[in-house]
Amino acid sequence: MHRIAYLAAIAYTVISVLYVILFSSGNNPSVYILLLFFGLQFFAVGFLFGNLRAIAMQPLGHIAGIGAAINGSISTVMAVPITNYIGSFVSDSVLPLFIGFSIFGVLSLLVFMVLKRDAKLARV
């Protein structure tokens, strides 16, 4: 689960950064190109969220229902203000959306790296 989530986070970040690099001039791509990028992005999100939820639920097997409810509510409470802020910049281009994807993709990769480093230190 950890490896799949890490690879999905890399894909998520690379796809969004690639979009930002290609279309940072402000010109909107065709709707087919946009749908391609969204499709790739949400494919990565499917692997990322599914595995991260499973990792979060791993120690809560004995209280899975309550754990899933708490996990879902906390992630929603965190996501709503972030999406409202990023969404406020979207007017006639989706570039701000992909910039937000890029920023939080890089942050998630940093979290993965810190957790991997801490796991290696705990084994020593």
mmCIF file of C-alpha atoms in Angstrom:
data_model
loop_
_atom_site.group_PDB
_atom_site.id
_atom_site.type_symbol
_atom_site.label_atom_id
_atom_site.label_comp_id
_atom_site.label_asym_id
_atom_site.label_seq_id
_atom_site.Cartn_x
_atom_site.Cartn_y
_atom_site.Cartn_z
ATOM 1 C CA MET A 1 0.000 0.000 0.000
ATOM 2 C CA HIS A 2 2.782 2.406 0.891
ATOM 3 C CA ARG A 3 4.619 1.900 -2.386
ATOM 4 C CA ILE A 4 1.466 2.265 -4.508
ATOM 5 C CA ALA A 5 0.483 5.434 -2.621
ATOM 6 C CA TYR A 6 3.982 6.859 -3.051
ATOM 7 C CA LEU A 7 4.042 6.119 -6.788
ATOM 8 C CA ALA A 8 0.548 7.592 -7.162
ATOM 9 C CA ALA A 9 1.700 10.745 -5.360
ATOM 10 C CA ILE A 10 4.638 11.013 -7.746
ATOM 11 C CA ALA A 11 2.333 10.586 -10.755
ATOM 12 C CA TYR A 12 -0.128 13.121 -9.324
ATOM 13 C CA THR A 13 2.638 15.685 -8.866
ATOM 14 C CA VAL A 14 4.338 15.072 -12.211
ATOM 15 C CA ILE A 15 1.075 15.333 -14.168
ATOM 16 C CA SER A 16 0.092 18.606 -12.522
ATOM 17 C CA VAL A 17 3.565 20.136 -12.822
ATOM 18 C CA LEU A 18 3.683 19.105 -16.480
ATOM 19 C CA TYR A 19 0.363 20.876 -17.105
ATOM 20 C CA VAL A 20 1.609 24.014 -15.349
ATOM 21 C CA ILE A 21 4.813 24.013 -17.405
ATOM 22 C CA LEU A 22 3.042 23.412 -20.716
ATOM 23 C CA PHE A 23 0.211 25.904 -20.231
ATOM 24 C CA SER A 24 1.681 28.547 -17.902
ATOM 25 C CA SER A 25 1.387 31.136 -20.673
ATOM 26 C CA GLY A 26 -2.302 31.458 -19.868
ATOM 27 C CA ASN A 27 -3.509 29.968 -23.148
ATOM 28 C CA ASN A 28 -6.203 27.401 -22.545
ATOM 29 C CA PRO A 29 -5.639 24.014 -24.183
ATOM 30 C CA SER A 30 -8.349 22.312 -26.175
ATOM 31 C CA VAL A 31 -10.991 20.537 -24.160
ATOM 32 C CA TYR A 32 -9.571 17.158 -25.271
ATOM 33 C CA ILE A 33 -6.132 17.984 -23.868
ATOM 34 C CA LEU A 34 -7.764 19.234 -20.680
ATOM 35 C CA LEU A 35 -9.811 16.053 -20.345
ATOM 36 C CA LEU A 36 -6.669 13.992 -20.910
ATOM 37 C CA PHE A 37 -4.865 15.774 -18.079
ATOM 38 C CA PHE A 38 -7.897 15.534 -15.784
ATOM 39 C CA GLY A 39 -8.263 11.843 -16.610
ATOM 40 C CA LEU A 40 -4.625 11.133 -15.794
ATOM 41 C CA GLN A 41 -4.807 13.278 -12.667
ATOM 42 C CA PHE A 42 -7.909 11.588 -11.292
ATOM 43 C CA PHE A 43 -6.567 8.148 -12.185
ATOM 44 C CA ALA A 44 -3.615 8.918 -9.902
ATOM 45 C CA VAL A 45 -5.997 10.304 -7.266
ATOM 46 C CA GLY A 46 -7.940 7.037 -7.278
ATOM 47 C CA PHE A 47 -4.844 5.036 -6.430
ATOM 48 C CA LEU A 48 -3.602 7.653 -3.979
ATOM 49 C CA PHE A 49 -6.788 8.111 -1.953
ATOM 50 C CA GLY A 50 -7.736 4.446 -1.901
ATOM 51 C CA ASN A 51 -4.367 3.379 -0.558
ATOM 52 C CA LEU A 52 -3.996 6.281 1.866
ATOM 53 C CA ARG A 53 -7.409 5.482 3.363
ATOM 54 C CA ALA A 54 -6.376 1.840 3.724
ATOM 55 C CA ILE A 55 -3.109 2.853 5.404
ATOM 56 C CA ALA A 56 -4.991 5.173 7.772
ATOM 57 C CA MET A 57 -7.499 2.429 8.638
ATOM 58 C CA GLN A 58 -4.857 -0.256 9.218
ATOM 59 C CA PRO A 59 -4.523 0.263 12.993
ATOM 60 C CA LEU A 60 -8.295 0.736 13.399
ATOM 61 C CA GLY A 61 -9.452 -2.734 12.326
ATOM 62 C CA HIS A 62 -11.309 -3.384 15.566
ATOM 63 C CA ILE A 63 -13.332 -0.146 15.259
ATOM 64 C CA ALA A 64 -13.445 0.154 11.472
ATOM 65 C CA GLY A 65 -16.839 1.862 11.233
ATOM 66 C CA ILE A 66 -16.015 4.632 13.678
ATOM 67 C CA GLY A 67 -12.508 4.954 12.228
ATOM 68 C CA ALA A 68 -13.871 5.377 8.697
ATOM 69 C CA ALA A 69 -16.354 8.011 9.877
ATOM 70 C CA ILE A 70 -13.707 10.002 11.725
ATOM 71 C CA ASN A 71 -11.236 9.644 8.844
ATOM 72 C CA GLY A 72 -13.825 10.863 6.333
ATOM 73 C CA SER A 73 -14.999 13.785 8.439
ATOM 74 C CA ILE A 74 -11.481 15.029 9.211
ATOM 75 C CA SER A 75 -10.440 14.835 5.555
ATOM 76 C CA THR A 76 -13.592 16.716 4.523
ATOM 77 C CA VAL A 77 -13.083 19.424 7.140
ATOM 78 C CA MET A 78 -9.514 19.883 5.890
ATOM 79 C CA ALA A 79 -10.406 19.759 2.179
ATOM 80 C CA VAL A 80 -13.279 22.258 2.088
ATOM 81 C CA PRO A 81 -11.328 25.418 3.023
ATOM 82 C CA ILE A 82 -8.414 24.425 0.793
ATOM 83 C CA THR A 83 -10.652 23.832 -2.224
ATOM 84 C CA ASN A 84 -12.616 27.021 -1.599
ATOM 85 C CA TYR A 85 -9.391 29.022 -1.554
ATOM 86 C CA ILE A 86 -7.958 27.435 -4.699
ATOM 87 C CA GLY A 87 -11.332 27.569 -6.456
ATOM 88 C CA SER A 88 -11.582 31.298 -5.838
ATOM 89 C CA PHE A 89 -8.740 31.815 -8.351
ATOM 90 C CA VAL A 90 -10.422 29.829 -11.145
ATOM 91 C CA SER A 91 -12.255 32.197 -13.480
ATOM 92 C CA ASP A 92 -11.562 31.461 -17.146
ATOM 93 C CA SER A 93 -8.663 29.014 -16.884
ATOM 94 C CA VAL A 94 -7.981 25.848 -14.925
ATOM 95 C CA LEU A 95 -4.327 26.785 -14.488
ATOM 96 C CA PRO A 96 -4.860 27.824 -10.826
ATOM 97 C CA LEU A 97 -6.375 24.406 -10.174
ATOM 98 C CA PHE A 98 -3.314 22.626 -11.534
ATOM 99 C CA ILE A 99 -1.043 25.016 -9.633
ATOM 100 C CA GLY A 100 -2.875 23.968 -6.474
ATOM 101 C CA PHE A 101 -2.515 20.316 -7.476
ATOM 102 C CA SER A 102 1.217 20.903 -7.976
ATOM 103 C CA ILE A 103 1.731 22.641 -4.627
ATOM 104 C CA PHE A 104 -0.105 20.005 -2.640
ATOM 105 C CA GLY A 105 1.477 17.209 -4.679
ATOM 106 C CA VAL A 106 4.939 18.469 -3.755
ATOM 107 C CA LEU A 107 3.854 18.822 -0.120
ATOM 108 C CA SER A 108 2.553 15.246 -0.103
ATOM 109 C CA LEU A 109 5.830 13.971 -1.551
ATOM 110 C CA LEU A 110 7.703 15.820 1.191
ATOM 111 C CA VAL A 111 5.494 14.156 3.807
ATOM 112 C CA PHE A 112 6.181 10.749 2.238
ATOM 113 C CA MET A 113 9.942 11.416 2.313
ATOM 114 C CA VAL A 114 9.877 12.508 5.955
ATOM 115 C CA LEU A 115 7.838 9.451 6.926
ATOM 116 C CA LYS A 116 10.201 7.125 5.032
ATOM 117 C CA ARG A 117 13.189 8.706 6.742
ATOM 118 C CA ASP A 118 11.547 8.368 10.170
ATOM 119 C CA ALA A 119 10.678 4.738 9.464
ATOM 120 C CA LYS A 120 14.314 4.012 8.590
ATOM 121 C CA LEU A 121 15.507 5.725 11.775
ATOM 122 C CA ALA A 122 13.033 3.733 13.872
ATOM 123 C CA ARG A 123 14.422 0.448 12.494
ATOM 124 C CA VAL A 124 18.002 1.294 13.493
#
